[in-house]
XYZ file of C-alpha atoms in Angstrom:
673
model
C -18.988 20.566 -3.917
C -20.569 16.980 -3.676
C -20.297 15.167 -0.718
C -19.760 11.559 -0.671
C -20.496 8.776 1.954
C -17.521 7.208 3.260
C -16.693 3.401 4.434
C -16.261 3.014 8.013
C -16.843 6.699 8.938
C -19.382 8.082 11.343
C -18.837 11.824 10.411
C -22.105 13.070 9.117
C -21.988 13.875 5.413
C -24.817 16.143 4.098
C -25.484 15.124 0.647
C -25.462 11.827 -1.802
C -25.231 11.321 -5.144
C -26.597 8.491 -7.102
C -24.044 6.972 -9.371
C -24.965 9.270 -12.349
C -24.088 11.980 -10.509
C -20.396 11.384 -12.181
C -21.644 12.404 -15.406
C -25.005 14.499 -14.766
C -26.915 16.601 -12.021
C -26.842 14.870 -8.664
C -30.533 12.594 -8.058
C -31.634 11.988 -4.552
C -31.083 8.575 -3.251
C -32.600 6.844 0.158
C -30.592 7.115 2.961
C -28.320 4.146 3.629
C -28.696 2.088 7.001
C -26.648 2.147 9.685
C -23.838 0.356 9.933
C -24.080 -2.895 11.375
C -20.898 -2.652 13.605
C -20.467 -3.170 17.442
C -16.560 -1.167 17.649
C -16.173 2.253 15.936
C -12.812 3.062 14.124
C -10.837 5.326 16.557
C -9.537 7.316 13.172
C -11.889 7.695 10.253
C -10.835 8.376 6.933
C -11.396 12.020 5.270
C -14.213 12.619 2.858
C -13.267 12.226 -0.847
C -11.852 15.272 -2.262
C -10.799 16.605 1.658
C -7.032 16.015 1.466
C -4.920 17.499 -1.647
C -1.579 16.450 -1.408
C 1.215 18.896 -3.523
C 4.959 18.723 -3.964
C 6.912 15.210 -4.821
C 4.520 13.084 -3.283
C 1.387 14.521 -4.820
C 3.135 14.613 -8.116
C 3.446 11.150 -7.903
C -0.114 10.484 -7.047
C -1.435 13.096 -10.163
C 1.311 10.788 -12.453
C -0.227 7.423 -11.628
C -3.988 8.945 -11.902
C -3.334 10.083 -15.253
C -0.403 7.830 -16.527
C -1.469 4.675 -15.339
C -5.530 4.452 -13.394
C -7.499 6.793 -16.284
C -5.048 5.657 -18.783
C -6.291 2.213 -18.589
C -7.893 0.428 -21.592
C -11.247 -0.888 -19.659
C -12.525 -2.882 -22.711
C -9.207 -4.801 -22.389
C -10.125 -5.675 -18.533
C -13.917 -6.623 -19.257
C -13.482 -8.702 -22.324
C -12.530 -11.923 -20.308
C -15.520 -11.154 -18.156
C -17.833 -10.937 -21.182
C -16.513 -13.873 -22.783
C -16.047 -16.166 -20.007
C -13.634 -18.359 -21.642
C -11.565 -19.347 -18.498
C -11.614 -22.575 -16.881
C -9.733 -24.283 -14.164
C -6.437 -23.827 -15.405
C -4.952 -21.537 -12.744
C -5.338 -17.986 -14.167
C -6.826 -15.060 -12.434
C -7.984 -12.412 -15.163
C -11.003 -12.285 -13.070
C -9.023 -10.050 -10.330
C -8.010 -7.065 -12.552
C -11.520 -5.336 -12.797
C -11.772 -5.061 -8.888
C -7.918 -3.971 -8.445
C -8.323 -1.596 -11.092
C -11.879 -0.103 -9.760
C -10.471 0.314 -6.159
C -7.746 2.069 -7.299
C -10.399 3.913 -9.898
C -12.834 5.085 -6.935
C -10.011 6.395 -4.968
C -8.765 8.747 -7.911
C -12.175 9.771 -8.577
C -12.635 10.848 -5.049
C -9.523 12.415 -5.168
C -9.297 14.671 -7.837
C -12.656 15.246 -8.643
C -12.179 15.315 -12.551
C -15.818 15.052 -14.309
C -13.626 12.966 -17.152
C -12.193 10.261 -14.860
C -15.443 10.202 -12.705
C -17.419 9.157 -16.663
C -14.352 6.877 -17.411
C -15.342 5.060 -13.506
C -19.121 5.469 -14.419
C -18.633 3.300 -17.677
C -16.297 0.827 -15.993
C -18.950 -0.173 -13.519
C -21.862 0.263 -15.875
C -19.661 -2.121 -18.287
C -18.994 -4.823 -15.714
C -23.155 -5.093 -14.665
C -23.863 -5.754 -17.975
C -21.645 -9.224 -17.554
C -23.936 -9.890 -14.299
C -26.020 -13.133 -15.473
C -29.427 -13.994 -13.987
C -27.781 -16.323 -11.069
C -25.820 -13.373 -9.824
C -22.961 -14.487 -11.137
C -19.533 -11.699 -12.461
C -16.234 -13.459 -13.254
C -14.517 -14.788 -15.880
C -14.980 -18.501 -15.480
C -17.245 -20.823 -17.679
C -20.295 -22.134 -16.451
C -19.061 -25.515 -15.577
C -15.764 -24.391 -14.201
C -16.940 -22.108 -11.547
C -15.526 -22.125 -8.274
C -12.149 -23.012 -10.411
C -8.678 -22.440 -9.012
C -8.779 -18.282 -8.632
C -12.556 -17.707 -9.277
C -13.283 -17.038 -5.731
C -10.295 -14.847 -5.217
C -11.867 -12.629 -8.238
C -15.129 -12.682 -6.867
C -13.562 -11.006 -3.800
C -11.896 -8.405 -5.661
C -15.316 -7.721 -7.694
C -17.215 -7.503 -4.827
C -14.577 -5.107 -2.703
C -15.228 -2.917 -6.409
C -18.784 -2.683 -6.213
C -19.022 -1.765 -2.681
C -16.379 0.750 -3.396
C -18.664 2.256 -5.938
C -21.350 2.490 -3.391
C -19.478 3.947 -0.926
C -18.320 6.877 -3.049
C -21.503 7.486 -4.609
C -24.297 6.066 -2.508
C -26.105 4.438 -5.162
C -27.629 1.230 -4.421
C -27.549 -0.318 -7.909
C -23.864 -1.645 -7.306
C -24.754 -2.664 -4.039
C -27.373 -4.928 -4.896
C -25.175 -6.249 -7.955
C -22.614 -6.822 -4.934
C -25.591 -9.088 -3.104
C -26.545 -11.077 -5.727
C -22.878 -11.752 -6.519
C -22.333 -12.933 -2.757
C -25.781 -14.343 -2.788
C -24.603 -17.088 -6.027
C -21.392 -17.210 -3.755
C -22.996 -18.830 -0.945
C -25.956 -20.905 -2.665
C -22.726 -22.653 -4.653
C -20.361 -23.003 -1.891
C -22.502 -23.517 1.313
C -20.157 -24.889 4.068
C -22.057 -28.451 4.308
C -21.110 -28.947 0.513
C -17.782 -27.086 -0.065
C -15.369 -25.756 2.140
C -13.829 -22.567 0.847
C -10.517 -23.482 2.781
C -10.102 -26.274 0.326
C -10.983 -24.371 -2.378
C -8.745 -22.644 -5.293
C -4.940 -23.824 -6.185
C -3.803 -26.379 -4.002
C -0.211 -25.070 -3.294
C -1.898 -22.031 -1.525
C -4.181 -24.316 0.720
C -7.192 -22.257 0.851
C -5.707 -18.533 1.621
C -7.251 -17.025 -1.376
C -10.704 -17.795 -1.278
C -10.775 -17.550 2.419
C -9.865 -14.135 1.679
C -13.704 -13.423 0.318
C -14.108 -12.789 4.231
C -13.273 -8.980 4.113
C -15.743 -8.105 1.268
C -18.408 -10.511 2.644
C -17.959 -8.898 6.007
C -18.019 -5.714 4.641
C -21.723 -6.595 2.911
C -23.040 -7.286 6.254
C -21.921 -3.790 7.614
C -23.492 -2.134 5.047
C -26.835 -4.261 4.744
C -27.395 -5.881 8.157
C -28.277 -8.961 6.219
C -27.843 -11.645 8.966
C -26.999 -14.250 5.829
C -23.810 -12.754 5.402
C -22.506 -12.452 8.899
C -23.866 -16.309 9.295
C -21.700 -16.704 6.256
C -18.682 -15.049 7.098
C -18.664 -16.599 10.551
C -18.773 -19.849 9.442
C -15.739 -18.912 7.392
C -13.583 -17.721 10.232
C -14.956 -20.903 11.896
C -13.437 -23.025 9.470
C -10.102 -21.760 9.994
C -10.159 -23.814 13.238
C -11.269 -26.967 11.947
C -9.716 -29.907 10.129
C -8.964 -29.804 6.081
C -7.586 -31.682 3.907
C -4.437 -29.571 4.093
C -4.140 -28.955 7.872
C -5.183 -31.509 10.772
C -6.110 -28.514 12.721
C -6.808 -26.053 10.117
C -4.963 -23.183 9.054
C -5.706 -21.573 12.271
C -5.101 -18.090 11.269
C -6.480 -16.528 14.256
C -4.696 -18.374 16.889
C -1.356 -18.292 15.187
C -1.900 -14.562 14.898
C -2.302 -14.692 18.845
C 0.523 -16.378 19.157
C 2.505 -14.315 17.234
C 3.959 -16.973 14.950
C 6.318 -16.208 12.207
C 4.291 -15.987 8.981
C 6.555 -18.117 7.129
C 5.323 -20.803 9.630
C 1.792 -20.128 9.012
C -0.134 -22.379 6.389
C 0.948 -22.010 3.088
C 3.525 -18.790 3.429
C 1.814 -16.533 0.649
C 2.000 -13.293 1.803
C -0.115 -11.376 0.074
C -3.460 -13.717 0.027
C -2.672 -14.046 4.033
C -2.592 -10.211 4.605
C -5.873 -10.257 3.142
C -7.361 -12.700 4.854
C -6.279 -10.694 8.275
C -7.968 -7.657 6.655
C -11.396 -9.932 6.578
C -10.308 -10.256 10.443
C -10.291 -6.443 11.239
C -13.858 -6.101 9.445
C -14.928 -9.274 11.769
C -13.936 -7.424 14.587
C -15.652 -4.561 13.630
C -18.578 -6.208 13.501
C -18.439 -8.556 16.714
C -16.274 -6.485 18.772
C -14.356 -9.955 19.988
C -11.062 -8.461 21.112
C -9.282 -11.722 20.244
C -9.986 -10.788 16.482
C -8.230 -7.670 16.869
C -5.725 -8.930 18.911
C -4.984 -11.385 16.511
C -4.416 -8.987 13.803
C -2.002 -7.032 15.540
C 0.024 -10.033 16.622
C 0.095 -11.136 12.938
C 1.183 -7.194 11.878
C 3.698 -7.105 14.376
C 5.173 -10.598 13.365
C 5.468 -9.192 9.958
C 7.353 -6.503 11.337
C 9.722 -8.526 13.221
C 10.587 -11.360 10.894
C 9.409 -10.183 7.339
C 9.346 -6.323 6.893
C 12.388 -5.363 5.166
C 14.171 -1.902 5.527
C 12.242 -0.483 2.441
C 8.812 -1.512 4.219
C 8.363 -4.340 1.666
C 8.121 -8.124 2.310
C 8.232 -11.108 0.357
C 10.539 -13.539 -2.354
C 8.856 -15.298 -5.092
C 5.788 -13.881 -3.470
C 5.881 -15.983 -0.124
C 7.000 -15.141 3.345
C 10.699 -15.840 3.726
C 12.004 -14.568 6.615
C 12.846 -11.395 4.697
C 13.879 -9.552 7.726
C 16.887 -11.769 8.371
C 17.334 -12.566 4.409
C 17.238 -9.369 3.258
C 21.000 -8.775 3.022
C 21.281 -11.615 0.449
C 20.594 -11.759 -3.331
C 16.630 -12.764 -3.497
C 15.483 -13.947 -6.795
C 12.456 -12.186 -7.043
C 11.807 -9.705 -3.619
C 9.567 -7.267 -2.371
C 6.131 -8.282 -4.711
C 4.169 -5.056 -5.070
C 1.137 -6.490 -4.179
C 2.797 -7.514 -1.254
C 3.295 -3.771 -0.497
C -0.131 -2.649 -1.250
C -1.916 -5.111 0.874
C 0.595 -4.489 3.916
C -0.098 -0.849 3.985
C -3.820 -1.447 3.557
C -3.402 -3.453 6.589
C -1.342 -0.813 8.632
C -4.287 1.416 7.278
C -6.631 -0.669 8.990
C -4.919 -1.043 12.234
C -4.270 2.681 12.561
C -8.039 3.354 11.943
C -9.026 0.539 14.601
C -6.027 1.748 17.035
C -5.412 5.269 16.658
C -1.790 3.751 16.792
C 0.413 5.758 15.304
C 3.116 2.919 14.888
C 0.886 1.762 12.362
C 1.091 5.352 10.324
C 5.399 5.163 10.603
C 4.671 1.633 8.566
C 2.707 2.735 6.083
C 4.981 6.104 5.522
C 8.024 3.977 5.345
C 6.351 1.588 2.746
C 5.040 4.576 1.146
C 8.126 6.362 0.383
C 10.471 3.408 -0.557
C 8.988 0.101 -1.711
C 5.929 1.330 -2.843
C 6.860 4.485 -5.093
C 10.359 2.765 -6.040
C 8.061 0.441 -7.629
C 6.377 2.972 -10.154
C 8.229 4.293 -13.370
C 8.692 8.213 -13.258
C 6.100 8.839 -15.561
C 3.621 6.767 -13.629
C 2.641 4.695 -16.562
C 3.859 1.322 -15.348
C 5.386 -0.848 -12.037
C 7.310 -3.409 -10.934
C 6.368 -6.337 -10.119
C 9.307 -7.204 -7.566
C 11.796 -4.677 -6.025
C 15.347 -5.886 -5.252
C 17.299 -3.781 -2.523
C 20.514 -4.143 -4.956
C 20.652 -4.756 -8.790
C 18.604 -3.254 -11.334
C 14.680 -2.371 -11.539
C 12.873 -4.664 -14.023
C 9.172 -3.554 -15.117
C 6.505 -6.069 -14.638
C 6.180 -8.428 -17.300
C 2.401 -9.130 -18.894
C 0.970 -11.673 -16.934
C -1.863 -11.695 -19.698
C -0.794 -10.433 -22.982
C -4.862 -10.086 -23.967
C -5.554 -7.723 -21.031
C -2.104 -6.331 -20.875
C -1.350 -6.184 -17.441
C -0.066 -7.790 -14.385
C -1.446 -8.374 -10.755
C 1.085 -5.992 -9.525
C 0.807 -3.082 -12.225
C -3.360 -3.550 -11.364
C -3.039 -3.084 -7.962
C 0.372 -0.424 -7.359
C -1.667 2.682 -8.092
C -4.155 1.866 -4.812
C -1.212 1.972 -2.578
C -0.093 4.937 -3.409
C -3.653 6.526 -3.866
C -4.444 5.623 0.100
C -1.693 8.185 1.057
C -4.284 11.005 1.170
C -6.824 8.855 3.245
C -4.182 8.336 5.768
C -2.518 11.756 5.696
C -5.082 13.596 7.793
C -7.958 12.068 9.769
C -10.786 13.063 11.727
C -11.553 11.110 15.126
C -10.126 11.342 18.619
C -12.782 13.998 18.939
C -10.704 16.214 16.481
C -8.167 15.890 13.889
C -4.851 13.838 13.435
C -1.704 14.522 11.095
C -0.427 11.219 10.009
C 1.639 12.173 6.740
C 3.600 15.287 6.409
C 3.478 16.805 2.885
C 2.688 19.803 1.033
C -1.115 20.152 0.616
C -4.738 21.032 2.339
C -6.952 19.308 4.124
C -10.789 20.566 4.842
C -12.675 18.611 7.790
C -15.609 19.323 9.715
C -15.487 18.406 13.131
C -18.704 16.586 15.091
C -20.124 19.912 16.018
C -20.100 21.072 12.413
C -17.271 22.971 12.372
C -14.903 23.289 9.543
C -11.682 23.273 9.810
C -8.921 23.839 7.009
C -4.916 22.474 7.952
C -2.461 24.145 5.361
C 0.827 22.112 5.474
C 3.955 24.075 4.080
C 6.980 21.778 3.959
C 9.490 19.921 1.484
C 9.686 16.828 4.194
C 11.021 14.373 4.007
C 13.601 15.844 1.755
C 12.904 19.163 4.510
C 13.371 18.483 8.239
C 10.618 21.195 9.088
C 7.062 21.533 8.642
C 4.477 24.625 9.214
C 0.838 23.502 9.700
C -1.666 26.615 9.622
C -5.050 25.566 11.188
C -8.071 27.597 9.846
C -11.157 27.124 11.729
C -14.262 28.886 10.899
C -14.674 30.220 14.118
C -12.811 29.788 17.391
C -13.081 26.174 18.742
C -11.768 24.061 21.139
C -10.333 20.560 19.926
C -7.666 18.279 19.808
C -4.863 18.514 17.164
C -2.839 15.127 17.141
C 0.579 14.858 15.521
C 2.421 12.192 14.403
C 5.897 12.081 16.043
C 7.480 9.292 14.279
C 9.495 6.757 16.280
C 12.802 7.284 14.476
C 12.799 11.133 15.115
C 14.762 10.873 18.688
C 15.058 14.996 18.581
C 11.642 16.682 17.557
C 10.546 20.072 18.458
C 7.386 21.377 18.113
C 5.835 24.992 18.811
C 2.343 26.387 18.638
C 2.649 30.053 17.808
C 6.115 29.954 18.983
C 5.434 28.216 22.570
C 7.100 24.950 22.449
C 5.352 21.773 23.292
C 6.701 18.405 24.841
C 6.658 15.548 22.502
C 7.850 11.719 22.638
C 8.836 9.920 19.879
C 6.770 7.066 18.644
C 3.690 8.561 20.266
C 0.927 11.517 18.902
C 1.944 14.889 20.437
C -1.794 16.387 21.581
C -2.528 20.007 21.640
C -6.116 20.458 22.932
C -6.904 24.155 22.830
C -9.112 26.963 21.213
C -7.977 27.246 17.697
C -8.287 30.516 15.819
C -7.719 31.783 12.901
C -4.191 31.227 11.223
C -2.779 29.324 14.368
C 0.263 27.933 13.377
C 2.325 24.743 14.199
C 5.723 24.288 13.553
C 7.675 21.031 13.736
C 10.794 20.195 13.144
C 12.263 16.494 12.581
C 15.500 14.699 13.563
C 16.868 13.854 9.997
C 20.059 12.707 11.054
C 21.264 9.947 8.979
C 20.990 6.728 11.156
C 22.647 3.720 10.567
C 20.453 -0.084 10.719
C 22.269 -2.857 11.297
C 21.356 -5.899 9.087
C 18.962 -8.173 11.349
C 20.548 -11.091 10.598
C 23.910 -10.484 12.647
C 25.745 -10.146 9.094
C 28.544 -7.311 9.149
C 26.270 -5.006 6.858
C 24.376 -1.858 7.599
C 21.845 0.544 5.974
C 21.122 3.970 6.123
C 18.065 5.669 6.955
C 17.145 9.389 6.924
C 13.900 10.277 8.201
C 11.318 7.692 6.667
C 13.902 7.332 3.876
C 16.251 4.445 2.589
C 19.302 5.671 0.989
C 21.019 3.705 -1.773
C 24.458 3.630 -3.795
C 23.576 4.230 -7.641
C 26.340 3.927 -9.777
C 25.184 7.304 -11.743
C 26.409 9.243 -8.283
C 29.246 6.284 -7.333
C 31.885 4.893 -9.547
C 33.558 1.322 -9.156
C 36.792 1.867 -7.708
C 39.602 -0.481 -6.708
C 39.294 -0.218 -3.063
C 37.926 -1.353 0.131
C 35.734 0.948 2.287
C 33.830 1.159 5.748
C 30.872 3.752 6.606
C 31.943 6.242 9.133
C 29.310 6.438 11.935
C 29.363 8.438 15.474
C 29.491 6.503 18.419
C 25.550 6.682 18.587
C 25.255 4.959 14.957
C 24.632 8.341 13.166
C 26.106 9.285 9.695
C 26.907 12.704 8.573
C 25.022 13.684 5.598
C 26.008 16.647 3.065
C 24.151 17.758 0.232
C 25.132 16.408 -2.965
C 26.214 19.320 -5.514
C 25.710 17.248 -9.104
C 22.101 15.520 -8.504
C 21.317 13.541 -11.745
C 18.118 14.067 -13.607
C 15.394 12.035 -11.881
C 16.871 11.718 -8.419
C 14.975 13.113 -5.841
C 17.548 13.608 -3.034
C 21.106 12.991 -3.128
C 23.759 13.498 0.042
C 27.426 12.827 0.107
C 28.003 10.103 2.818
C 31.315 9.706 4.500
C 33.232 6.374 4.081
C 37.102 5.596 5.392
C 39.538 3.670 2.707
C 40.498 0.507 4.361
C 44.451 0.650 4.264
C 46.412 -1.293 2.444
C 50.027 -1.140 0.790
C 48.965 1.472 -1.278
C 46.633 3.601 0.541
C 46.691 5.121 4.431
C 43.719 5.074 6.098
C 41.747 7.996 4.661
C 38.189 9.565 4.299
C 36.173 9.359 1.142
C 32.587 10.814 0.452
C 30.491 8.533 -1.851
C 26.857 9.931 -3.453
C 23.683 7.964 -2.328
C 20.448 9.121 -3.119
C 17.108 7.645 -1.846
C 15.923 4.482 -2.442
C 12.526 5.289 -4.687
C 15.246 7.409 -7.413
C 18.098 4.595 -7.242
C 17.951 2.375 -10.121
C 15.097 4.470 -11.622
C 16.876 4.765 -14.992
C 15.317 1.003 -15.634
C 17.799 -0.523 -17.431
C 20.391 -3.115 -17.058
C 22.861 -0.294 -16.950
C 21.323 1.770 -13.970
C 22.525 -0.346 -11.021
C 22.470 0.531 -6.944
C 22.564 -1.191 -3.526
C 20.887 -0.290 -0.248
C 22.760 -2.776 2.197
C 26.389 -1.974 2.870
C 28.845 -4.532 3.690
C 31.896 -3.442 6.236
C 33.829 -3.364 4.266
C 32.646 -2.653 1.169
C 35.070 -3.467 -1.794
C 34.187 -1.043 -4.515
C 35.731 -2.771 -7.409
C 32.110 -4.480 -7.947
C 29.699 -2.787 -5.806
C 26.529 -3.447 -7.386
C 25.368 -6.882 -8.312
C 25.050 -8.023 -11.995
C 22.387 -9.277 -13.849
C 19.736 -9.322 -11.169
C 17.088 -8.801 -13.629
C 17.761 -12.468 -14.570
C 16.037 -13.406 -11.657
C 13.082 -11.829 -11.612
C 12.561 -12.657 -15.854
C 14.483 -15.584 -16.160
C 12.611 -16.554 -19.128
C 14.099 -13.330 -21.144
C 17.696 -13.119 -23.031
C 18.013 -9.351 -22.436
C 16.981 -7.020 -19.547
C 13.258 -5.623 -20.419
C 12.693 -2.180 -20.920
C 9.482 -0.076 -19.873
C 9.093 0.438 -23.417
C 8.517 -2.903 -24.134
C 5.822 -3.258 -22.026
C 3.473 -0.147 -22.506
C 3.567 2.125 -25.552
C 1.045 5.191 -26.301
C -1.209 3.278 -28.388
C -1.788 0.978 -25.747
C -3.426 3.814 -23.451
C -6.910 5.563 -23.560
C -5.435 8.852 -21.661
C -2.363 10.720 -22.046
C 1.012 10.366 -19.578
C 1.421 12.291 -16.534
C -0.768 15.394 -16.489
C -1.789 17.101 -13.252
C -5.333 17.045 -12.581
C -6.971 20.652 -13.193
């Protein structure tokens, strides 16, 4: 097995590979410099390939890798970088290679397939041939550099090149990243051009400001003072007057003050989170507590004001007070890019703080907003994901490339799950996600430990974890106890251990071969009142949001109310007739509202997990999440919501209209060997 050096980790890695090890025998490479960081992460990502997930979630990951990531025609992505025909007309083809490569690097590290690694190597080589003598890589003409989305695209290219270096240890992509960054610094020195005033005017400097993240990451990997200086100048510019803001965008200050995101800057959700990912990197470099406090404050403000019940956010790509307005019909809700970037941000905060609430947030977004946006075969993604109506596949933003931002970005969020699932740190091993699978890690003293999870969670409530150290060894095992699980039982070899919701349960003991930990979570259906105070309820079972779907519940000329107990829990019974393609379904009790025709009586309606709801991906398959009290069942499903998401179309689009087998270079949805 080949080991790779990891980002943000202090684990000792025995072997490095050069880039060509993707297709041939490993070769030697110089040891990289120590990371230029002041604050180490509390938790680290596991080495690539160390965690493998099975079951339903593992199948989703395999489908995304085979059906989308490595089925992508790379030449179509590279064509705009080769032609450089783009000018300052608002296009963002310059982001596609970086977004795709970030997913590809995660996928290649995860599945270890030689064919996929070869495709990844070809994609890198293809991009590097487009770098000119000045160091520029992009899609804009020479006379249109720093155009509308140019710096934003350079950010993603930098992130992709850094990911290549982190995966392989080969310095060629790192050198290319340095040349690209140096070109940007030369082309946009602070005394000549303010990046906070660059780019599309309506977004007021947010997209180019997010280049902070890769610039800081370059400093961490090279210790070159010019990158730190450029990053610090960019951060300082956020608190200086610009043509858009008399006092500057003040992202750090407003994060510290926990200002609602809708009142910060340009309201563009995805780009704003990206800026705060850069703030996290600057905390690693400087150790300035205000940077971490600002990032946490901003994230908490998202949780309070914007994050919807399914773990997504935004309307028309903007902050929208989504927590309050999510029960209404939104035009273009929950952009997939926002969901992915929110999950990445939660991952950042989880690693920096070791606080389980960010793993809770990651899990809710993963199982609901994110996975629901992927088609069942993994080949395509939604741009927007409503909480009621119909699911709509993403349109092409650029037909020549055959992609949209969300189709390129969606797999990246899904492929982050293995990194978060089981993590080294806190002197031992931390389990964040419960999923059938195996993790193989090494402790600080070099002892190998295997973690085997046997479970059908979150469909079932029980998780059995076998801890298998190479030799009897004492270390702490940290197990996430979700905040929603009010009644959790935990045993070690049959002996009970006390737990607290919303915290890690820590078991510090000498572990021997086949020690067994058993967890049972509280999977009662619990009602979530509408944050706005509207008379509506949602139902969650564990991390899963439930929804009505017209394949399970037909319209009926009655009004019903959800039946709950005094604590707000709902009885859920297994559904006897689950439609094909539905992951989990339940019978849920409602009471028929009395009329002069009907007496007060109970009925059972079918509901399924949100990810399965509407996954027929057609105008005929409708669903709803929030349940008005009472709910009039004669017309329970909003009609024609697809028209709000793709108003230019006369008919509800289908997945087949955007993708066909002859557009792919791979095969859909095959499990990697």
